[in-house]
Coordinates of C-alpha atoms in Angstrom, one line a residue:
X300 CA 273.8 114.9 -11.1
X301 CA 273.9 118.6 -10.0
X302 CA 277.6 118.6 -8.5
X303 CA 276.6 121.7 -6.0
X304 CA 274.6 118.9 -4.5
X305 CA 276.9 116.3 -4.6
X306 CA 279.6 118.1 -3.1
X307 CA 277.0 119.3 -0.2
X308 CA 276.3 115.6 0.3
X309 CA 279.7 114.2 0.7
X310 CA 281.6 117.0 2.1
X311 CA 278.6 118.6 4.5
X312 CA 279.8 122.1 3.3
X313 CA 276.3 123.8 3.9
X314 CA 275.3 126.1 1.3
X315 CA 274.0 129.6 1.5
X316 CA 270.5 129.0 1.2
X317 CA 270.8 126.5 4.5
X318 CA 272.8 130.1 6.2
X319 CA 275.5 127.7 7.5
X320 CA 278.1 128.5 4.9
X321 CA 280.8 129.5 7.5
X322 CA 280.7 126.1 8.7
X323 CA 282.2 123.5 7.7
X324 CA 281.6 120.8 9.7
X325 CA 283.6 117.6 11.0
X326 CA 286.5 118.7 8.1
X327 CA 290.1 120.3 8.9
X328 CA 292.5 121.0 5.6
X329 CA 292.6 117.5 3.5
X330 CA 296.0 116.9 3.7
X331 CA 296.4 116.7 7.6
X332 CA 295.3 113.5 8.8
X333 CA 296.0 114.0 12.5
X334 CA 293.4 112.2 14.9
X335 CA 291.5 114.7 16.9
X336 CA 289.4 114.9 19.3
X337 CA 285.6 116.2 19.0
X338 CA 286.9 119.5 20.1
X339 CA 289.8 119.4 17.5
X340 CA 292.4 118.8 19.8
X341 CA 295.2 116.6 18.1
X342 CA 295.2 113.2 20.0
X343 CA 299.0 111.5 21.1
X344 CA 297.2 108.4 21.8
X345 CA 294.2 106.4 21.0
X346 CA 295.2 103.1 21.8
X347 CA 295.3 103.2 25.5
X348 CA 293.8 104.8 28.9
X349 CA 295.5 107.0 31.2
X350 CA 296.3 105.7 34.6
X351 CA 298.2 105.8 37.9
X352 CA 300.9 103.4 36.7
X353 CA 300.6 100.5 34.4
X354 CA 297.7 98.5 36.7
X355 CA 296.4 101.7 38.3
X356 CA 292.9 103.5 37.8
X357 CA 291.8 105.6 35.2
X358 CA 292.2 109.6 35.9
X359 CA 289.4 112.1 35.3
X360 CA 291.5 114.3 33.3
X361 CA 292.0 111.7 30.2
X362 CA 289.8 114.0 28.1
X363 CA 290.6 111.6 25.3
X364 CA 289.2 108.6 27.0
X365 CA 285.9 110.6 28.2
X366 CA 285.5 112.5 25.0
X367 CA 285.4 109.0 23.3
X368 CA 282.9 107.4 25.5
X369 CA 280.6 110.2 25.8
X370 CA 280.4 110.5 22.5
X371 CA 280.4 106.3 21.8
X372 CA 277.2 106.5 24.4
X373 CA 275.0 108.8 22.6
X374 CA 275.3 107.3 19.2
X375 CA 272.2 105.9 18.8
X376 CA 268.8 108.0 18.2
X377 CA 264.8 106.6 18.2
X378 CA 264.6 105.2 15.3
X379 CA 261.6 105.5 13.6
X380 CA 258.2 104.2 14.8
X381 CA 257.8 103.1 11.6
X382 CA 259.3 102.4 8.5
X383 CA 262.5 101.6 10.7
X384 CA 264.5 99.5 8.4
X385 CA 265.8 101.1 5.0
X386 CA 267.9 101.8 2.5
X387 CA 268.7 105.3 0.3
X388 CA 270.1 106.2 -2.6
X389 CA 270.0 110.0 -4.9
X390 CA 270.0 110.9 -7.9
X391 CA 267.7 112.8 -10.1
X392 CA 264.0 113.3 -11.6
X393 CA 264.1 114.1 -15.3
X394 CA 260.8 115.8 -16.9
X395 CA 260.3 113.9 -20.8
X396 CA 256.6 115.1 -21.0
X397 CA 254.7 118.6 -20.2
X398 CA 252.3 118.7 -17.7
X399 CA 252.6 122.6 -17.4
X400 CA 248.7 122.8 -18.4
X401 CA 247.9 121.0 -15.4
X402 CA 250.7 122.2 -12.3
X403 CA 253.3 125.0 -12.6
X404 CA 255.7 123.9 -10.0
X405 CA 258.8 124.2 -10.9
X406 CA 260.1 120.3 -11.0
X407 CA 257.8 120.0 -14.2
X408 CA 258.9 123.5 -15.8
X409 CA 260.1 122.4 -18.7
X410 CA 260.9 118.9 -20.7
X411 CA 264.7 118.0 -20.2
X412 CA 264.7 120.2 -16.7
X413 CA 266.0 117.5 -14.2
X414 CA 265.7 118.0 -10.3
X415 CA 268.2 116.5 -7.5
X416 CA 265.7 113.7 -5.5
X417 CA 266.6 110.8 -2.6
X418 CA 264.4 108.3 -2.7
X419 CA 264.4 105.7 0.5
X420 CA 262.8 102.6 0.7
X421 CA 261.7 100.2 3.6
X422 CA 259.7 98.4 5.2
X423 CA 256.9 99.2 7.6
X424 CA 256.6 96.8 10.9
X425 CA 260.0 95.8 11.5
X426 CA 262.4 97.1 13.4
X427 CA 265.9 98.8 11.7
X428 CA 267.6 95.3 12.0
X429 CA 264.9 93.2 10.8
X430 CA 265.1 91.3 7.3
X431 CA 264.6 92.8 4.1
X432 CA 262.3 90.1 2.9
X433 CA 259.7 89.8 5.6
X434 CA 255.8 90.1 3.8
X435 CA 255.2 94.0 4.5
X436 CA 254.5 97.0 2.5
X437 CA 257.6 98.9 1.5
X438 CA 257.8 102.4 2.1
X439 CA 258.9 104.6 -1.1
X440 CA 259.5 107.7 0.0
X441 CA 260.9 110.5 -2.5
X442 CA 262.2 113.8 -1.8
X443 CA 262.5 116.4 -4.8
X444 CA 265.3 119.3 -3.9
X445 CA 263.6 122.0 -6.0
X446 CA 263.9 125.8 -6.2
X447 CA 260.7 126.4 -4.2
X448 CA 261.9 124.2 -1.6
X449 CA 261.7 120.5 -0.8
X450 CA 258.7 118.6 -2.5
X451 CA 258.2 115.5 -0.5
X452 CA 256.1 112.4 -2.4
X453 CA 255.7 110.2 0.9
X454 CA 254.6 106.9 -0.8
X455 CA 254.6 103.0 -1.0
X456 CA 254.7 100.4 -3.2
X457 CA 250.9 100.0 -2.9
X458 CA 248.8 102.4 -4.6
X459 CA 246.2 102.0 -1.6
X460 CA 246.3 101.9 2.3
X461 CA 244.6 99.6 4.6
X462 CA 242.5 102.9 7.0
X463 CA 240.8 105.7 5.2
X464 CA 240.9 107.8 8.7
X465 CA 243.8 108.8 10.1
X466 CA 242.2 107.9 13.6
X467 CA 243.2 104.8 13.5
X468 CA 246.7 105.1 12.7
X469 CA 248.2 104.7 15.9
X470 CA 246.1 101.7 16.8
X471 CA 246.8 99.9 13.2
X472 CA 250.2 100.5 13.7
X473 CA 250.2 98.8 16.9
X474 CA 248.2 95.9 15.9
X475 CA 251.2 95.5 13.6
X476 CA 254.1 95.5 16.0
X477 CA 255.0 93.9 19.4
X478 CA 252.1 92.6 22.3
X479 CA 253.4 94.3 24.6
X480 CA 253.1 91.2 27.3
X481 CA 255.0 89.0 25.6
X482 CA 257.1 91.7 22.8
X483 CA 256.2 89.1 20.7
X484 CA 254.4 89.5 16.5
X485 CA 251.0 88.4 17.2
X486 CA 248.2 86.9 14.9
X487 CA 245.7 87.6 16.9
X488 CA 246.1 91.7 17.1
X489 CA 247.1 91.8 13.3
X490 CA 243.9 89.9 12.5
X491 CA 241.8 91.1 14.9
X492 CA 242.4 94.7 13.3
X493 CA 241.8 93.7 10.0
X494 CA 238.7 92.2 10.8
X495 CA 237.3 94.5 12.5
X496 CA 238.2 97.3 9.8
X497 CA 236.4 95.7 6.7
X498 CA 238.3 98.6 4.7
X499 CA 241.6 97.0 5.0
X500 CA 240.3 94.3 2.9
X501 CA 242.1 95.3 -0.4
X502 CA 245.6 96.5 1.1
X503 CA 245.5 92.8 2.7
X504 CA 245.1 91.6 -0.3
X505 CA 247.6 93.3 -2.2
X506 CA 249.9 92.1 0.9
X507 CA 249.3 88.5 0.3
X508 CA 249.5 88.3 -3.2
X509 CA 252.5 87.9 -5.3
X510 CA 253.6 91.3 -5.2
X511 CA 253.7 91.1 -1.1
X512 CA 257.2 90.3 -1.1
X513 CA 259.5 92.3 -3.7
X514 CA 262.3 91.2 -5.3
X515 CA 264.7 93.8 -3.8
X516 CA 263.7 97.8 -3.8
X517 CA 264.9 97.5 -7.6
X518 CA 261.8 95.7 -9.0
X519 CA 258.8 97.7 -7.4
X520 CA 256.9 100.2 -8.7
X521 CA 256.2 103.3 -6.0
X522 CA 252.8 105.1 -5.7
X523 CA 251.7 108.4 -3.8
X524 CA 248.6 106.5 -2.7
X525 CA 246.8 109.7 -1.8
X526 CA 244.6 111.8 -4.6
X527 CA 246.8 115.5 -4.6
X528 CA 245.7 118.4 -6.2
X529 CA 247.7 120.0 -8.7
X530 CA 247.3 123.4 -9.7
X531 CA 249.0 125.4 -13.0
X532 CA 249.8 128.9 -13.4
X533 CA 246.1 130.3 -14.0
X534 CA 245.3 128.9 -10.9
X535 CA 243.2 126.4 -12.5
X536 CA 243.2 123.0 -10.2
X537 CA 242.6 119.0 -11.0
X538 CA 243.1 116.4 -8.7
X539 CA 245.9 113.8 -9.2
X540 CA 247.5 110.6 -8.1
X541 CA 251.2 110.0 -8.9
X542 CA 252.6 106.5 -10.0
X543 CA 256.6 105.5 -10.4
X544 CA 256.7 102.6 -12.5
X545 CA 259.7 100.1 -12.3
X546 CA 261.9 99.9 -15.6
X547 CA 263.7 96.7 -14.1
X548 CA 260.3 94.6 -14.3
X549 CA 258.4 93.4 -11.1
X550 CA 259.8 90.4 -9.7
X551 CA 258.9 89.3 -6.1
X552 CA 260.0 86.7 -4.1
X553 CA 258.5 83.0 -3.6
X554 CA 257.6 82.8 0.3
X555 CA 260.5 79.9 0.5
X556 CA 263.3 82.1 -1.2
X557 CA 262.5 85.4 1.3
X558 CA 262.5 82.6 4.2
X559 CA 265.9 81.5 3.1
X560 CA 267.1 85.2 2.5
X561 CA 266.1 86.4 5.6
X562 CA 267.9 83.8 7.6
X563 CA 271.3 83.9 4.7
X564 CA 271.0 87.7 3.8
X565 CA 268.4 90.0 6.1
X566 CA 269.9 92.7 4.5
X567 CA 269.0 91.3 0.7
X568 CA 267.1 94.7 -0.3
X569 CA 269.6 97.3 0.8
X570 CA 272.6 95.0 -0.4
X571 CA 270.8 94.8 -3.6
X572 CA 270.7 98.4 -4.4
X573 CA 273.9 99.8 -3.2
X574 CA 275.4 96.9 -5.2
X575 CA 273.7 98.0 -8.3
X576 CA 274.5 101.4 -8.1
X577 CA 278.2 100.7 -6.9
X578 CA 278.3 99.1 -10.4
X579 CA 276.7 101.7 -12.2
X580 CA 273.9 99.5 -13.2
X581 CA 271.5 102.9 -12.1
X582 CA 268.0 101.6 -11.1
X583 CA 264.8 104.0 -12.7
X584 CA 261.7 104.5 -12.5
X585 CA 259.2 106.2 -15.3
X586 CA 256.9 108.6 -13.1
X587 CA 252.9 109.4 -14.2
X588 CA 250.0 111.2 -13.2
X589 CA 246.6 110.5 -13.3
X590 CA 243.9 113.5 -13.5
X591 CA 240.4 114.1 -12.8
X592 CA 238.7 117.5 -12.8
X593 CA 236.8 118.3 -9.8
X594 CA 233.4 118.1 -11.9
X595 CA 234.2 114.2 -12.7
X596 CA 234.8 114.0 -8.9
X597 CA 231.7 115.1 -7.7
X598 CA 230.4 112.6 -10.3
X599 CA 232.5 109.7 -9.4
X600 CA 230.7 106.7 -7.8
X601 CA 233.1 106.5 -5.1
X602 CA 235.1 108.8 -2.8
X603 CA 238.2 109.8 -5.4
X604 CA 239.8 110.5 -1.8
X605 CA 239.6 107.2 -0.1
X606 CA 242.8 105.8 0.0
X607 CA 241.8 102.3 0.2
X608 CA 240.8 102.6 -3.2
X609 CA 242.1 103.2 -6.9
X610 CA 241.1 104.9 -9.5
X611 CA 240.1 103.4 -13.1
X612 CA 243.0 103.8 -15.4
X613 CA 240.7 103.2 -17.9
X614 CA 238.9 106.0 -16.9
X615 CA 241.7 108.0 -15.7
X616 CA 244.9 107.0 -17.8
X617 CA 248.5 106.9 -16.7
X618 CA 249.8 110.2 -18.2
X619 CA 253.7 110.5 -18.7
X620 CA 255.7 113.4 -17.0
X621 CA 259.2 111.9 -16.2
X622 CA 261.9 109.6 -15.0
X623 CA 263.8 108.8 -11.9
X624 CA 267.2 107.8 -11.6
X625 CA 269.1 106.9 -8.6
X626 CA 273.2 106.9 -9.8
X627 CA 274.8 107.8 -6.0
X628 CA 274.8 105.9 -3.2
X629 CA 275.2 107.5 0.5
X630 CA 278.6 108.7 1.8
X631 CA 277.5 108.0 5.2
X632 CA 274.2 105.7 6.4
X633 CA 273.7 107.8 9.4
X634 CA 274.0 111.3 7.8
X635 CA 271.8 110.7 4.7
X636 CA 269.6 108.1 5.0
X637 CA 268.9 107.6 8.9
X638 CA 268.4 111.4 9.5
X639 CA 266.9 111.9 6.0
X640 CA 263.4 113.4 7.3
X641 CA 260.0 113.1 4.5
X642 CA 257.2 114.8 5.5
X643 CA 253.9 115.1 3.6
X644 CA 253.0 118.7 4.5
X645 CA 256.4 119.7 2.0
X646 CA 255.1 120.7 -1.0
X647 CA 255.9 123.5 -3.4
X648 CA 253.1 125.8 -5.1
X649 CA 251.6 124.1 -7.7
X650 CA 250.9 121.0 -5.3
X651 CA 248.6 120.8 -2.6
X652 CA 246.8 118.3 -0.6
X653 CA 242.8 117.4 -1.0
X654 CA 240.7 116.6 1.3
X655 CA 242.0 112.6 2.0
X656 CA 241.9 112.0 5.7
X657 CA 244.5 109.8 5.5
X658 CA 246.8 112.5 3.8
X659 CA 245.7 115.4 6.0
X660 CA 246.5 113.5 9.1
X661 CA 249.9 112.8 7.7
X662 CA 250.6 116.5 6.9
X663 CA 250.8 117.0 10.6
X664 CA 252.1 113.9 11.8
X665 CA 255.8 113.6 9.8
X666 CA 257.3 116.9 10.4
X667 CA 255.7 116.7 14.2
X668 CA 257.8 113.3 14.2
X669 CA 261.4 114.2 13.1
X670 CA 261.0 117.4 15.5
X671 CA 260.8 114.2 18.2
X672 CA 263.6 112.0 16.7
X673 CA 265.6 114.7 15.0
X674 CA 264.8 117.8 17.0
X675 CA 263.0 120.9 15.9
X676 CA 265.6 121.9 14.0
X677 CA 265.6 118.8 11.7
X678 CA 265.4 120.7 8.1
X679 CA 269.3 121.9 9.0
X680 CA 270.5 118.6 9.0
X681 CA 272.3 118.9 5.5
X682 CA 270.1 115.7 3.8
X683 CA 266.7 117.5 4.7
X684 CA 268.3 121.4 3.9
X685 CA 266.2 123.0 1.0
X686 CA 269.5 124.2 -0.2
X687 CA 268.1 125.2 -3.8
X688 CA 265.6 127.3 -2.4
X689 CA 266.4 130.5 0.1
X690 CA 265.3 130.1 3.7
X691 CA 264.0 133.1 4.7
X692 CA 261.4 133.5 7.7
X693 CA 260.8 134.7 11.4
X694 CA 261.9 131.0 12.9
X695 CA 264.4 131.1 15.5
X696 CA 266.8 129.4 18.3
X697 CA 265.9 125.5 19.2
X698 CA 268.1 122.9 20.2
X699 CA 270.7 122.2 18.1
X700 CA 270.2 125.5 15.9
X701 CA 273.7 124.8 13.7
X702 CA 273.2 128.0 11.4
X703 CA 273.7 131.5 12.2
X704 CA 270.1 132.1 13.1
X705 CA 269.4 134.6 10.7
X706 CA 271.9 137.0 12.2
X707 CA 269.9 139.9 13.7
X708 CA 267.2 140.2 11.5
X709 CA 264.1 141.1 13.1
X710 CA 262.5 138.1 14.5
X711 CA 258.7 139.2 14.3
X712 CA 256.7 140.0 11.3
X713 CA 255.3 142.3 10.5
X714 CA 258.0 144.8 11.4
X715 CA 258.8 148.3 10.2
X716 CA 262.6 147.6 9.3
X717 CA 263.6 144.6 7.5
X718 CA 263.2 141.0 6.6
X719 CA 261.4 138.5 4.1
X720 CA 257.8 139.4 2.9
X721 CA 254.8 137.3 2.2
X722 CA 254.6 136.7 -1.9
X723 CA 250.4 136.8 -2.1
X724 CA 250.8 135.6 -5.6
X725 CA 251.7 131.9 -4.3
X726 CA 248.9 131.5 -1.9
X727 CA 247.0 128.3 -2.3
X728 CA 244.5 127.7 -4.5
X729 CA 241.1 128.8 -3.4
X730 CA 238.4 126.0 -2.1
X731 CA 234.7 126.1 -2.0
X732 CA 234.1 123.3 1.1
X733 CA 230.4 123.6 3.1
X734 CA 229.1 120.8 5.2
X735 CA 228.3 120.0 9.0
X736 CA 231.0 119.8 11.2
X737 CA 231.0 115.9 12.4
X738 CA 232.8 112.7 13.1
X739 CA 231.7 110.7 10.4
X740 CA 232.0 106.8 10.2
X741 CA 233.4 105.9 6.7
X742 CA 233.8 102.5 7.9
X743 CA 231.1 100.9 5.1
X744 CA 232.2 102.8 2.2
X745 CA 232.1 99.7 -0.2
X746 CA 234.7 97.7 1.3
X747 CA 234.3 95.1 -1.1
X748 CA 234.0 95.8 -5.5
X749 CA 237.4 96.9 -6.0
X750 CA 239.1 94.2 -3.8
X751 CA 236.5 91.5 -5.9
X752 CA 237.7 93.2 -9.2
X753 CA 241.5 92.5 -8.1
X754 CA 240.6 89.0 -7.0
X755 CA 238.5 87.8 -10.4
X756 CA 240.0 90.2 -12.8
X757 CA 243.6 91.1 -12.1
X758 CA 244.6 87.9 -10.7
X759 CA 245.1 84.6 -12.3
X760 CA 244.2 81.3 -11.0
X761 CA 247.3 80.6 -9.8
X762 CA 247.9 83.7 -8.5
X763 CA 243.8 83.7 -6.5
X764 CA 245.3 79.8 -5.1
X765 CA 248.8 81.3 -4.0
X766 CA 246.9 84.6 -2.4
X767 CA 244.6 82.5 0.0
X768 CA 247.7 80.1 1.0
X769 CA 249.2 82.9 2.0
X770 CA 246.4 84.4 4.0
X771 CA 245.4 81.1 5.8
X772 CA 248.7 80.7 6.6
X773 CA 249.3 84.0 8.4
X774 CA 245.6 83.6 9.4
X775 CA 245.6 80.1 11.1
X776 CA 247.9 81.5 13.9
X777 CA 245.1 83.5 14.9
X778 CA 242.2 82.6 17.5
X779 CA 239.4 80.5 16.0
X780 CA 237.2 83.3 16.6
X781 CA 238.9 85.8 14.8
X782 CA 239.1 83.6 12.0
X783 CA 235.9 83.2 11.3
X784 CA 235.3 86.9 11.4
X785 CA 238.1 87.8 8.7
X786 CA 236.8 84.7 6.8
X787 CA 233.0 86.6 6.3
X788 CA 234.6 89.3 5.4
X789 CA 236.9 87.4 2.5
X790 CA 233.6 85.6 1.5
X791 CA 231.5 89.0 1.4
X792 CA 234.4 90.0 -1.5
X793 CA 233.7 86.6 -3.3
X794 CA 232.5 83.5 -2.2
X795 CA 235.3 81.6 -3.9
X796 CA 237.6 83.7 -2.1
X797 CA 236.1 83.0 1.1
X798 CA 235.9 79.0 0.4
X799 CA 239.4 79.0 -0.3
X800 CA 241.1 80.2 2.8
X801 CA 238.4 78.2 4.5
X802 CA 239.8 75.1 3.0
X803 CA 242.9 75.8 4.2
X804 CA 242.7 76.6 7.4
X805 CA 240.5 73.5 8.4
X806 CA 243.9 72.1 6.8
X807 CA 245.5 73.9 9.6
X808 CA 243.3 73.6 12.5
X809 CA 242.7 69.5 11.5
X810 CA 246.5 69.4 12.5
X811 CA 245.9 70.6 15.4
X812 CA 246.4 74.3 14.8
X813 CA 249.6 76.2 16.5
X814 CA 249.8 74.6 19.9
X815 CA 252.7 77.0 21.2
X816 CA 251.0 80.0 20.7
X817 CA 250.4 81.8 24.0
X818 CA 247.3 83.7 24.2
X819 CA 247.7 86.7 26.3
X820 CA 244.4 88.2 25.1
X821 CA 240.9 86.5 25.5
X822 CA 237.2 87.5 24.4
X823 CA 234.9 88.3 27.1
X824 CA 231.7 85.6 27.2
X825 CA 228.9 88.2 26.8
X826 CA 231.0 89.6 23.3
X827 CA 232.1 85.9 22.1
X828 CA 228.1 85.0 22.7
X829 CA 226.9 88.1 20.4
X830 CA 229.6 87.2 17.8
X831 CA 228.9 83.7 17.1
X832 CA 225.0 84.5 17.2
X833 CA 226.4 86.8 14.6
X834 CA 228.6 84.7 12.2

């Protein structure tokens, strides 16, 4: 592992290229170990308040007392809307095959080159103390330190989504979470999403299958999920998709064994792989590319930039570019892998985004959320610092601006004096796009072949049996209604399919379905009347 980085992680010596190299932060000389306080004041002692005799009151002036508490109250920062609960690790990405004919940034320049990375994984719903082993996408997020600055590969371990539009973000996301009456999980606003949004149909899938729970962050493979354009050093450009395949294996966990985990170990996951790297037992991951020319995507049967969708690797094969290897775990949770900050919209020349809504409402959306949680000065924060690249630019001041702000180098551009200058040789690629300017509904955009070719083609029959168990019993905890509309849906993929979760759920509801659920949202007549004329 590149030591410059290593000894920038663990000792928080910022490096030139960050502009905080007079800094040193949180560290006196190593050999004094005198307690201070946050000021660097030495401290006499730490053990007990000041006050007006032994049973008196506390006084103002015990700076040590109110320096503690202050600080003790202030601890704690939003955590993330999603993806709250995770675990991180670093390491490096090591190019074994050339792809230089298809991208020229500098991460693939050459076979042998390797690049420092952090990778975090987590889950997506719950909240930062939530269990490991709950059924729930898993975030795999990788960040690439190169020399033209930080490449971020914002992924999970599903190489599709459940929304193509990034409109609905906010409102999937909340079906996912709390009601907010009763700050309960609730069947009926996971469901009723899903049904209603016919695209989610193969991501729900992928969910409920086997590979819905993983055996640990160790034994998953890690998708981009959006189609990316690469371009090389002609300025040539194909689009892509980016894959990180497991070398452990997949394993995943039987529903009974993640309920026992998350009651014995809700911390399985993270425990897992700070254990295996602790024992030098360094999880990796081979990392691929698929390609397809823009002439074979104007051809292509389906959008090539729906994310709810794969592409064919028989018609677009896995091609080999490297490995990743995670061999150091964090110093400190809070430093590196709490405040470690992934956003979409960082990527170096030779890797741009395409025209996937999902993707370009991400590119704002990330960096716009760590200025909230972080503050807008986030990419100082020594885990996000592009310390391998120079920062150079006309960005100034904010709160909690830790560097020396660029010293007094003209702040506006263009100037007539000094400073850093545009490089017109790394603009983007350019992009031929016409069209009418519109909101356009891509909500029946085949919903249904791929998610029938995972269910009669990928799966086996014992797999197809354990996927719609697991659906009807997520499903049956939802209002009758709703479950007949997701039921059409499963049917329109496959009537087997369909018939199946059917089954079980009049199972379910012959029981007597889930008599303590509370039902804090109810269909107006006039809508319930259209639907069942409907169904």
């Amino acid at each position: 592992m590149n030591q410059d980085f290593l000894h920038f992680s663990i000792r928080f010596s910022v490096l030139d290229s960050c502009l905080l190299n007079k800094i040193n932060i949180g560290f006196g000389p190593e050999e004094d170990d005198a307690l201070t306080t946050g000021a660097g004041v030495p401290v006499g002692d730490k053990l007990n308040v000041m006050t007006v005799g032994p049973r008196g009151p506390l006084l103002v002036q015990d700076v040590v007392f109110t320096d503690e508490m202050a600080h003790f109250d202030r601890e704690r920062i939003p955590e993330r809307v999603v993806h709250a609960k995770g675990a991180g690790a670093f390491g490096y990405f090591e190019v074994t095959h050339d792809i230089t004919r298809y991208c020229k940034a500098k991460v693939f320049e050459h076979i042998g080159k390797r690049t420092p990375i952090a990778i975090r994984f987590s889950t997506v719903a719950g909240e930062s103390g939530s269990a490991d082993t709950v059924r729930d996408p898993r975030g795999f997020a990788m960040k690439f330190y190169t020399e033209d600055g930080n490449w971020d590969l914002v992924g999970n371990n599903t190489p599709i989504f459940f929304i193509r539009d990034a409109m609905l973000f906010p409102s999937f996301i909340h079906s996912q979470k709390r009601n907010p009456q009763t700050h309960l999980k609730d069947a009926d606003m996971v469901w009723d999403f899903w049904s209603l949004r016919p695209e989610s149909l193969h991501q729900v899938s992928f969910l409920f299958s086997d590979r819905g729970i993983p055996d640990g962050h160790r034994h998953m493979n890690g998708y981009g999920s959006h189609t990316f354009k690469l371009v090389n050093a002609d300025g040539k450009s194909v689009y892509c998709k980016f894959h990180a395949k497991t070398d452990q294996g997949i394993k995943n966990l039987t529903v009974e064994e993640a309920g026992r985990l998350a009651s014995e170990d809700p911390d399985y996951a993270l425990r897992d792989l700070y254990n295996a790297i602790a024992n030098a037992n360094y999880p990796s991951w081979s990392f691929y590319i698929q390609v397809m020319t823009f002439e074979q995507a104007e051809k292509y049967p389906f959008n090539p930039f729906d994310v709810t969708k794969i592409w064919s690797h028989k018609d677009y094969p896995l091609i080999p570019v490297g490995k990743l290897v995670l061999n150091r775990n964090p110093v400190n949770y809070f430093a590196e892998v709490e405040q470690i900050a992934f956003a979409p919209s960082n990527m170096p020349p030779g890797i741009e985004p395409s025209p996937d809504k999902m993707l370009q409402g991400r590119l704002f959306s990330y960096a716009d959320t760590h200025r909230h949680r972080l503050g807008p000065n986030f990419l100082q924060i020594p885990v996000n610092c592009p310390y391998r690249a120079r920062i150079a630019n006309y960005q100034r001041d904010g709160f909690m601006c830790i560097s020396d702000n660029q010293g007094g180098a003209p702040n506006y551009y263009p100037n007539s004096f000094t400073g850093p200058e545009d490089q017109p040789n790394l603009k983007e690629s350019r992009v031929l796009l016409s069209g009418d300017v519109q909101r356009f509904n891509s909500a029946n955009e085949d919903n249904v072949s791929q998610v029938r070719d995972f269910y009669t083609k990928v799966l086996s029959e014992e797999e197809r049996e354990r996927l719609c168990e697991n659906i009807a019993g997520h499903l049956k905890d939802a209002q009758l209604f709703i479950q007949k509309k997701a039921v059409k849906n499963f049917t329109d993929v496959h009537p087997d399919y369909g018939a199946r979760i059917q089954a079980h759920l009049d199972r379910y509801n012959a029981k007597g379905g889930n008599k303590d659920c509370i039902r804090t949202y109810t269909q107006a007549s006039h809508v319930a009347a259209k639907e069942r004329s409907n169904l």
